[in-house]
PDB file of C-alpha atoms in Angstrom:
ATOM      1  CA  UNK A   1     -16.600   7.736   6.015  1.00 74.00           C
ATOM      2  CA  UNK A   2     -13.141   6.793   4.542  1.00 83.00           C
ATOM      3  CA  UNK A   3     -11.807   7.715   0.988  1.00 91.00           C
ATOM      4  CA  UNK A   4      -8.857   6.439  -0.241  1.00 94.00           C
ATOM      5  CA  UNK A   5      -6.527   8.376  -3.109  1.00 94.00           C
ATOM      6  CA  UNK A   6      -3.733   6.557  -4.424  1.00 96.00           C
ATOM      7  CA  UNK A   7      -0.689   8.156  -6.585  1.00 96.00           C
ATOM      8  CA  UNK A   8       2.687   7.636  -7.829  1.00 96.00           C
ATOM      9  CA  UNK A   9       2.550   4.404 -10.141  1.00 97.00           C
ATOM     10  CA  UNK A  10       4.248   4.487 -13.343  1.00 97.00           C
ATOM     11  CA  UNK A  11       6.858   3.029 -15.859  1.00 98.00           C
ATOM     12  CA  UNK A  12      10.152   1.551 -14.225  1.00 98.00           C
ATOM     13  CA  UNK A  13      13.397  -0.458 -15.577  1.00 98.00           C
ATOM     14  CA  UNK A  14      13.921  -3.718 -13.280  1.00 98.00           C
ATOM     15  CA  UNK A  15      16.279  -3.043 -10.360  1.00 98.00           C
ATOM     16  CA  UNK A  16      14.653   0.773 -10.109  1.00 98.00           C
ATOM     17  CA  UNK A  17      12.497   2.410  -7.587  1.00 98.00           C
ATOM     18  CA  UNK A  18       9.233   4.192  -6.978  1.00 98.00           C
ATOM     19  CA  UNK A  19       7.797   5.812  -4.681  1.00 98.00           C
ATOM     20  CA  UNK A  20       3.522   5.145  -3.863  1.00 98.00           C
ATOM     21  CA  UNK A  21       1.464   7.636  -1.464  1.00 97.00           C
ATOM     22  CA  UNK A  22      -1.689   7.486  -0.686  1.00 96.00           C
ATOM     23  CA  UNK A  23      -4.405  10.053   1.034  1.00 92.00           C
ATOM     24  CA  UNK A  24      -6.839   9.055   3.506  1.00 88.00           C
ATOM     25  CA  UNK A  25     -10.182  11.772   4.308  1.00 86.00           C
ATOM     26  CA  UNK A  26     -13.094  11.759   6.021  1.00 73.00           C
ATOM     27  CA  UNK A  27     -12.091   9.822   9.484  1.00 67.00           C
ATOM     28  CA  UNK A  28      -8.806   9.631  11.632  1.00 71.00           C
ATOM     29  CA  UNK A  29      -9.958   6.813  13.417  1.00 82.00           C
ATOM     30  CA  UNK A  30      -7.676   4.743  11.058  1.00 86.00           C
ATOM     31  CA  UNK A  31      -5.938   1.577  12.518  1.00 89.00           C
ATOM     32  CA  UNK A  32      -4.238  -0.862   9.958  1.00 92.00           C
ATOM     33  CA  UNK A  33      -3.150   1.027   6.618  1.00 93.00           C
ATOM     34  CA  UNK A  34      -1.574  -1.112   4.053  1.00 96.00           C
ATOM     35  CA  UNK A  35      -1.014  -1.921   0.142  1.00 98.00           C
ATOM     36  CA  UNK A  36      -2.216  -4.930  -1.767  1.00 98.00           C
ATOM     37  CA  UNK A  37      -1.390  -5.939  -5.358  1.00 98.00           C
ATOM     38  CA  UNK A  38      -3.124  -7.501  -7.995  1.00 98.00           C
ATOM     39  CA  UNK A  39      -1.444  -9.032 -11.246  1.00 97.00           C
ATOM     40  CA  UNK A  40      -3.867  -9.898 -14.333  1.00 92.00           C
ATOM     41  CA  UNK A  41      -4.974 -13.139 -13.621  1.00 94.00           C
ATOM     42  CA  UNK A  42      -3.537 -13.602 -10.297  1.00 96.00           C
ATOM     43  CA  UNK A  43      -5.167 -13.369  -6.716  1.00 97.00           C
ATOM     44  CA  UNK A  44      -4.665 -10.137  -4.785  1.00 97.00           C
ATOM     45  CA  UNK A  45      -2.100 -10.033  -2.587  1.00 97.00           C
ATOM     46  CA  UNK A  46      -0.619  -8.400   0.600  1.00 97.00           C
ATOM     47  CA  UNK A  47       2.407  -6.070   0.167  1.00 98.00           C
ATOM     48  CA  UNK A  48       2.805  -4.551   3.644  1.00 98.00           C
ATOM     49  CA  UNK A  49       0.957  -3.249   6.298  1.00 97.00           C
ATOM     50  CA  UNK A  50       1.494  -1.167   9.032  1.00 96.00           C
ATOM     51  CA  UNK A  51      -0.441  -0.198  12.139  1.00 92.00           C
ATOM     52  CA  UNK A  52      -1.048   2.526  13.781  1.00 87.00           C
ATOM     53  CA  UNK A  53       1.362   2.061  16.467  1.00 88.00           C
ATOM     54  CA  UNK A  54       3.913   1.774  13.519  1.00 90.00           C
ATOM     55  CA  UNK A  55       4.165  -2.281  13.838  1.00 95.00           C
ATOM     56  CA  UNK A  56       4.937  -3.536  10.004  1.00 97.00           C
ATOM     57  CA  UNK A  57       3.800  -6.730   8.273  1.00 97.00           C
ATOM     58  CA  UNK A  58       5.930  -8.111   4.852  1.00 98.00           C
ATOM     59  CA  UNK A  59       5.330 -10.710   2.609  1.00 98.00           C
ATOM     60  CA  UNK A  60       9.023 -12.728   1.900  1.00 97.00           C
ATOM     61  CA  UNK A  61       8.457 -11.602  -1.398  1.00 97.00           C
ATOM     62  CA  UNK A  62       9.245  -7.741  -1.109  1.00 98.00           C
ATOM     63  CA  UNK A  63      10.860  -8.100   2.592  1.00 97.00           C
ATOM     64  CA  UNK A  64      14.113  -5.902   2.176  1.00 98.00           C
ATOM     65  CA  UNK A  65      13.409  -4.229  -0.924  1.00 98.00           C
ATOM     66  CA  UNK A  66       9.801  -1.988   0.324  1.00 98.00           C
ATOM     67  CA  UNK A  67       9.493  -0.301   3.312  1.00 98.00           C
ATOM     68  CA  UNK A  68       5.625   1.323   4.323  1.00 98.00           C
ATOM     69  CA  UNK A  69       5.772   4.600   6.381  1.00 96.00           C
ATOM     70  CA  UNK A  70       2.565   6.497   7.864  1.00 92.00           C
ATOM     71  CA  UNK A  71       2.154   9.904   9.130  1.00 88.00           C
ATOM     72  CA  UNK A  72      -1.199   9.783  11.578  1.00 79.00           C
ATOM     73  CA  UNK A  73      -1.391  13.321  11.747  1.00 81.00           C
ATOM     74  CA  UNK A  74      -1.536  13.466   7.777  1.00 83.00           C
ATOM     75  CA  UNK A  75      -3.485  10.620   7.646  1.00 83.00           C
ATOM     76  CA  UNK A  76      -1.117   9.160   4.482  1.00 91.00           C
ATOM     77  CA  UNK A  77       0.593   6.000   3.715  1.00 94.00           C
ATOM     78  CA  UNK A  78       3.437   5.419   1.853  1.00 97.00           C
ATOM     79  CA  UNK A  79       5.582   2.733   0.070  1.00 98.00           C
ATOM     80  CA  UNK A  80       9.213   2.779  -0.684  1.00 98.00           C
ATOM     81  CA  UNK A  81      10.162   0.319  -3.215  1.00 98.00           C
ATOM     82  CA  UNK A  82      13.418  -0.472  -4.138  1.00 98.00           C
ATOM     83  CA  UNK A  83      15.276  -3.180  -6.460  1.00 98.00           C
ATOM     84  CA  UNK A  84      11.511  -3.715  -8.352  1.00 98.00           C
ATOM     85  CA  UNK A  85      11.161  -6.960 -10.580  1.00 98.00           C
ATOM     86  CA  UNK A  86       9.205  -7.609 -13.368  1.00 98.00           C
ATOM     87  CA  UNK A  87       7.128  -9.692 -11.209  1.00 97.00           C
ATOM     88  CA  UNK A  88       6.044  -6.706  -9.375  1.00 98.00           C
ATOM     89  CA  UNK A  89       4.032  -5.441 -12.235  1.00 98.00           C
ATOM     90  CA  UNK A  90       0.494  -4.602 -10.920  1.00 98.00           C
ATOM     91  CA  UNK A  91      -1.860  -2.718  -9.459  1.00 98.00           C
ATOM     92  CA  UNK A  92      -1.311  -1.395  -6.090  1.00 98.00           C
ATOM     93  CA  UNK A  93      -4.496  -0.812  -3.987  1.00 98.00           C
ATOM     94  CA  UNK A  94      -4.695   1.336  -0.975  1.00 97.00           C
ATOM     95  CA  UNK A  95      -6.027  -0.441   1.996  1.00 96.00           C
ATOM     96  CA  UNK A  96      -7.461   0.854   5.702  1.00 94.00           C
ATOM     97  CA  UNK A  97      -9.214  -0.444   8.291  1.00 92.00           C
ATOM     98  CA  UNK A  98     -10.871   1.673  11.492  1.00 88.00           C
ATOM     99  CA  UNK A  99     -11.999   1.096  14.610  1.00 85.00           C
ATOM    100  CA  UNK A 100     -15.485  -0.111  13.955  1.00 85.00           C
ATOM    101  CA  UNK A 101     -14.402  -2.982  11.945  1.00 83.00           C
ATOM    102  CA  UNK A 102     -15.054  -0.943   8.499  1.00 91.00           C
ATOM    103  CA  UNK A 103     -12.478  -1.877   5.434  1.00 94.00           C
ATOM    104  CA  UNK A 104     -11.476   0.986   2.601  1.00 94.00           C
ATOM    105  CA  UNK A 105     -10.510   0.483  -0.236  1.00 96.00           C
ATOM    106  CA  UNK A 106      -8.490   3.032  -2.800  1.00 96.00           C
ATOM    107  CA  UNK A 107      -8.863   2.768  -6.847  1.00 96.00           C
ATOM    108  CA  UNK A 108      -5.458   1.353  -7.669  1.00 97.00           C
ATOM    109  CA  UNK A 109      -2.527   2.811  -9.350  1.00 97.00           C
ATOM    110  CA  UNK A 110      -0.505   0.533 -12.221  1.00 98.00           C
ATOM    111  CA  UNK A 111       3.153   0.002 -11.276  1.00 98.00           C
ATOM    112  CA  UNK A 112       4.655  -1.543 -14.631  1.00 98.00           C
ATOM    113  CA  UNK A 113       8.476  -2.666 -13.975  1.00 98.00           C
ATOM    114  CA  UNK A 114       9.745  -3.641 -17.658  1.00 97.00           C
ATOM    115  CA  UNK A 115      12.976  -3.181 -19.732  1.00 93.00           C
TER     116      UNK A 115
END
């Protein structure tokens, strides 16, 4: 039993930064943890992942500019991002995966980059 809480979306200028965290409860058998995006009308995406061994996963699209961090004691994710576009705007999903082959899913938080 996983539940995912995601926080720290909000309003930014282009070329700003924000900060996302995100809880995990009820198991700490947690492998993969991760963020995915979804734009209105678009597909969802992968922003970044990051295992429990601390091995990280990009897209070319946000390499340099977000960084993921865990804390496996905590049992929280986190994304860094930095230099944000307007073509970032969406909404950032929570993602973890344990050991028994289970996927978890948070709400979403909007992340609106705009002048």
């Amino acid at each position: 039993q996983v539940q995912l809480v995601e926080s720290g979306g909000g309003l930014v200028q282009p070329g700003g930064s924000l900060r996302l965290s995100c809880a995990s409860s009820g198991s700490i058998f947690i492998n993969a943890m991760g963020w995915y995006r979804q734009a209105p009308g678009k597909e969802r995406e992968l922003v970044a992942l990051i295992t429990r061994d601390r091995t990280t996963n990009y897209p070319d699209s946000v390499k340099g500019r977000f960084t993921i961090s865990r804390d496996n004691a905590k049992n929280t994710v986190s994304l860094q991002m930095n230099s944000l576009k307007p073509e970032d705007t969406a909404v950032y999903y929570c993602y973890a995966a344990n050991y028994w082959g289970q996927n978890y899913w948070g709400q979403g938080t909007q992340v609106t980059v705009s002048s």
